[in-house]
Each structure stands twice: as C-alpha cells, then as structure tokens.
Amino acid sequence: MSTSSTITPVAFPRLPEEPAADYAALLQHRDLGPGRTLSQAAQITGISESTLRRFSKRWSWSARLEVYDALFLERVAAIGTLMAEDRHRGQLIQF
C-alpha cells in the first residue's frame, strides 16, 4: 500500500468583512512560508510594507498564520511518518 505524498490543504478562510484585496495579499504572504516577512510580501505583492503592516494588524495576520503554520507542519510531519512506514513495510516484504 503506497501512501500519497499530497498534503491536504489547511482551511484558511477569509474573515467576514475582510476585503478580497487584503485577503489576496495575506495569501501571498502566507505562501512565503514560516520565515516570511512583510518586506518579502511587499516585493511580491507590490503593496507597500506599511500598508501590509496595517492589513496585518487589522486582520490579525500573525495569529492566523501561526495557526496555519502549526497545522501545515503537522500535516507535513504526518506525511513523512506515513512515507517512512511504507518504506519499512516494503523492506520487510523484501526481507
């Protein structure tokens, strides 16, 4: 039995009242990964760092991204564990 290495997406809903443009900037920022900075996001989005800082504060980006990162990393670890189990099963069969 082979385990798929696809990671199930982590739910990351837009907040009520959060403008689509602010949410789109957040998604681009989120996709930079756990080491992300607003400076990097500003370069990618073309939105000034000060504006992104305002968005971040207004829409609680730090708290939302902290939850997202934790869930995403849990899923990555689970995939790694399942892949290791499959490898060991295969080795036992060959043995």
mmCIF file of C-alpha atoms in Angstrom:
data_model
loop_
_atom_site.group_PDB
_atom_site.id
_atom_site.type_symbol
_atom_site.label_atom_id
_atom_site.label_comp_id
_atom_site.label_asym_id
_atom_site.label_seq_id
_atom_site.Cartn_x
_atom_site.Cartn_y
_atom_site.Cartn_z
ATOM 1 C CA MET A 1 0.000 0.000 0.000
ATOM 2 C CA SER A 2 1.577 3.245 -1.120
ATOM 3 C CA THR A 3 0.893 6.491 0.709
ATOM 4 C CA SER A 4 0.223 9.602 -1.315
ATOM 5 C CA SER A 5 2.644 12.394 -0.545
ATOM 6 C CA THR A 6 -0.014 15.044 -1.215
ATOM 7 C CA ILE A 7 -0.684 17.342 1.708
ATOM 8 C CA THR A 8 -4.345 18.085 2.308
ATOM 9 C CA PRO A 9 -4.812 21.862 2.216
ATOM 10 C CA VAL A 10 -5.292 23.603 5.535
ATOM 11 C CA ALA A 11 -8.501 25.623 5.727
ATOM 12 C CA PHE A 12 -7.714 29.310 5.605
ATOM 13 C CA PRO A 13 -10.981 31.214 5.280
ATOM 14 C CA ARG A 14 -11.403 34.882 4.596
ATOM 15 C CA LEU A 15 -12.751 36.763 7.604
ATOM 16 C CA PRO A 16 -16.163 38.419 7.451
ATOM 17 C CA GLU A 17 -15.756 41.996 6.234
ATOM 18 C CA GLU A 18 -12.148 41.312 5.097
ATOM 19 C CA PRO A 19 -11.761 42.872 1.638
ATOM 20 C CA ALA A 20 -10.774 40.481 -1.147
ATOM 21 C CA ALA A 21 -7.643 42.523 -1.935
ATOM 22 C CA ASP A 22 -6.439 42.368 1.692
ATOM 23 C CA TYR A 23 -7.105 38.620 1.784
ATOM 24 C CA ALA A 24 -5.262 38.107 -1.519
ATOM 25 C CA ALA A 25 -2.233 39.902 -0.060
ATOM 26 C CA LEU A 26 -2.446 37.682 3.022
ATOM 27 C CA LEU A 27 -2.480 34.542 0.859
ATOM 28 C CA GLN A 28 0.629 35.690 -0.986
ATOM 29 C CA HIS A 29 2.290 36.485 2.344
ATOM 30 C CA ARG A 30 1.209 33.104 3.777
ATOM 31 C CA ASP A 31 2.672 31.218 0.826
ATOM 32 C CA LEU A 32 6.142 32.591 1.578
ATOM 33 C CA GLY A 33 6.320 30.039 4.420
ATOM 34 C CA PRO A 34 7.127 30.215 8.122
ATOM 35 C CA GLY A 35 10.157 32.506 7.656
ATOM 36 C CA ARG A 36 8.046 35.090 5.821
ATOM 37 C CA THR A 37 8.440 38.823 6.294
ATOM 38 C CA LEU A 38 6.257 41.756 5.335
ATOM 39 C CA SER A 39 9.222 43.095 3.369
ATOM 40 C CA GLN A 40 9.210 39.973 1.183
ATOM 41 C CA ALA A 41 5.445 40.203 0.784
ATOM 42 C CA ALA A 42 5.732 43.856 -0.246
ATOM 43 C CA GLN A 43 8.126 42.898 -3.039
ATOM 44 C CA ILE A 44 5.818 40.159 -4.294
ATOM 45 C CA THR A 45 2.507 41.980 -3.963
ATOM 46 C CA GLY A 46 3.631 45.450 -4.974
ATOM 47 C CA ILE A 47 1.903 46.769 -1.850
ATOM 48 C CA SER A 48 3.984 48.918 0.484
ATOM 49 C CA GLU A 49 5.267 47.355 3.668
ATOM 50 C CA SER A 50 3.466 49.981 5.756
ATOM 51 C CA THR A 51 0.141 49.120 4.078
ATOM 52 C CA LEU A 52 0.764 45.412 4.645
ATOM 53 C CA ARG A 53 1.544 46.190 8.283
ATOM 54 C CA ARG A 54 -1.852 47.926 8.570
ATOM 55 C CA PHE A 55 -3.597 44.955 6.909
ATOM 56 C CA SER A 56 -1.739 42.584 9.226
ATOM 57 C CA LYS A 57 -2.833 44.424 12.342
ATOM 58 C CA ARG A 58 -6.417 44.979 11.169
ATOM 59 C CA TRP A 59 -6.974 41.343 10.123
ATOM 60 C CA SER A 60 -4.838 39.552 12.763
ATOM 61 C CA TRP A 61 -2.421 38.047 10.237
ATOM 62 C CA SER A 62 0.143 36.959 12.832
ATOM 63 C CA ALA A 63 -2.345 34.919 14.873
ATOM 64 C CA ARG A 64 -3.960 33.417 11.778
ATOM 65 C CA LEU A 65 -0.618 32.496 10.233
ATOM 66 C CA GLU A 66 0.616 30.973 13.494
ATOM 67 C CA VAL A 67 -2.361 28.588 13.492
ATOM 68 C CA TYR A 68 -1.949 27.890 9.766
ATOM 69 C CA ASP A 69 1.779 27.138 10.073
ATOM 70 C CA ALA A 70 1.246 24.777 13.009
ATOM 71 C CA LEU A 71 -1.458 22.823 11.177
ATOM 72 C CA PHE A 72 0.517 22.725 7.933
ATOM 73 C CA LEU A 73 3.674 21.496 9.660
ATOM 74 C CA GLU A 74 1.649 18.814 11.481
ATOM 75 C CA ARG A 75 0.385 17.572 8.116
ATOM 76 C CA VAL A 76 3.878 17.574 6.632
ATOM 77 C CA ALA A 77 5.140 15.549 9.608
ATOM 78 C CA ALA A 78 2.253 13.087 9.273
ATOM 79 C CA ILE A 79 3.040 12.552 5.571
ATOM 80 C CA GLY A 80 6.691 11.943 6.458
ATOM 81 C CA THR A 81 5.680 9.375 9.070
ATOM 82 C CA LEU A 82 3.353 7.576 6.647
ATOM 83 C CA MET A 83 6.040 7.512 3.969
ATOM 84 C CA ALA A 84 8.551 6.064 6.437
ATOM 85 C CA GLU A 85 6.049 3.380 7.452
ATOM 86 C CA ASP A 86 5.535 2.470 3.780
ATOM 87 C CA ARG A 87 9.297 2.261 3.279
ATOM 88 C CA HIS A 88 9.667 -0.050 6.274
ATOM 89 C CA ARG A 89 6.770 -2.223 5.080
ATOM 90 C CA GLY A 90 8.464 -2.537 1.706
ATOM 91 C CA GLN A 91 11.739 -3.502 3.334
ATOM 92 C CA LEU A 92 10.002 -6.167 5.421
ATOM 93 C CA ILE A 93 8.372 -7.616 2.328
ATOM 94 C CA GLN A 94 11.740 -7.753 0.564
ATOM 95 C CA PHE A 95 13.360 -9.343 3.621
#
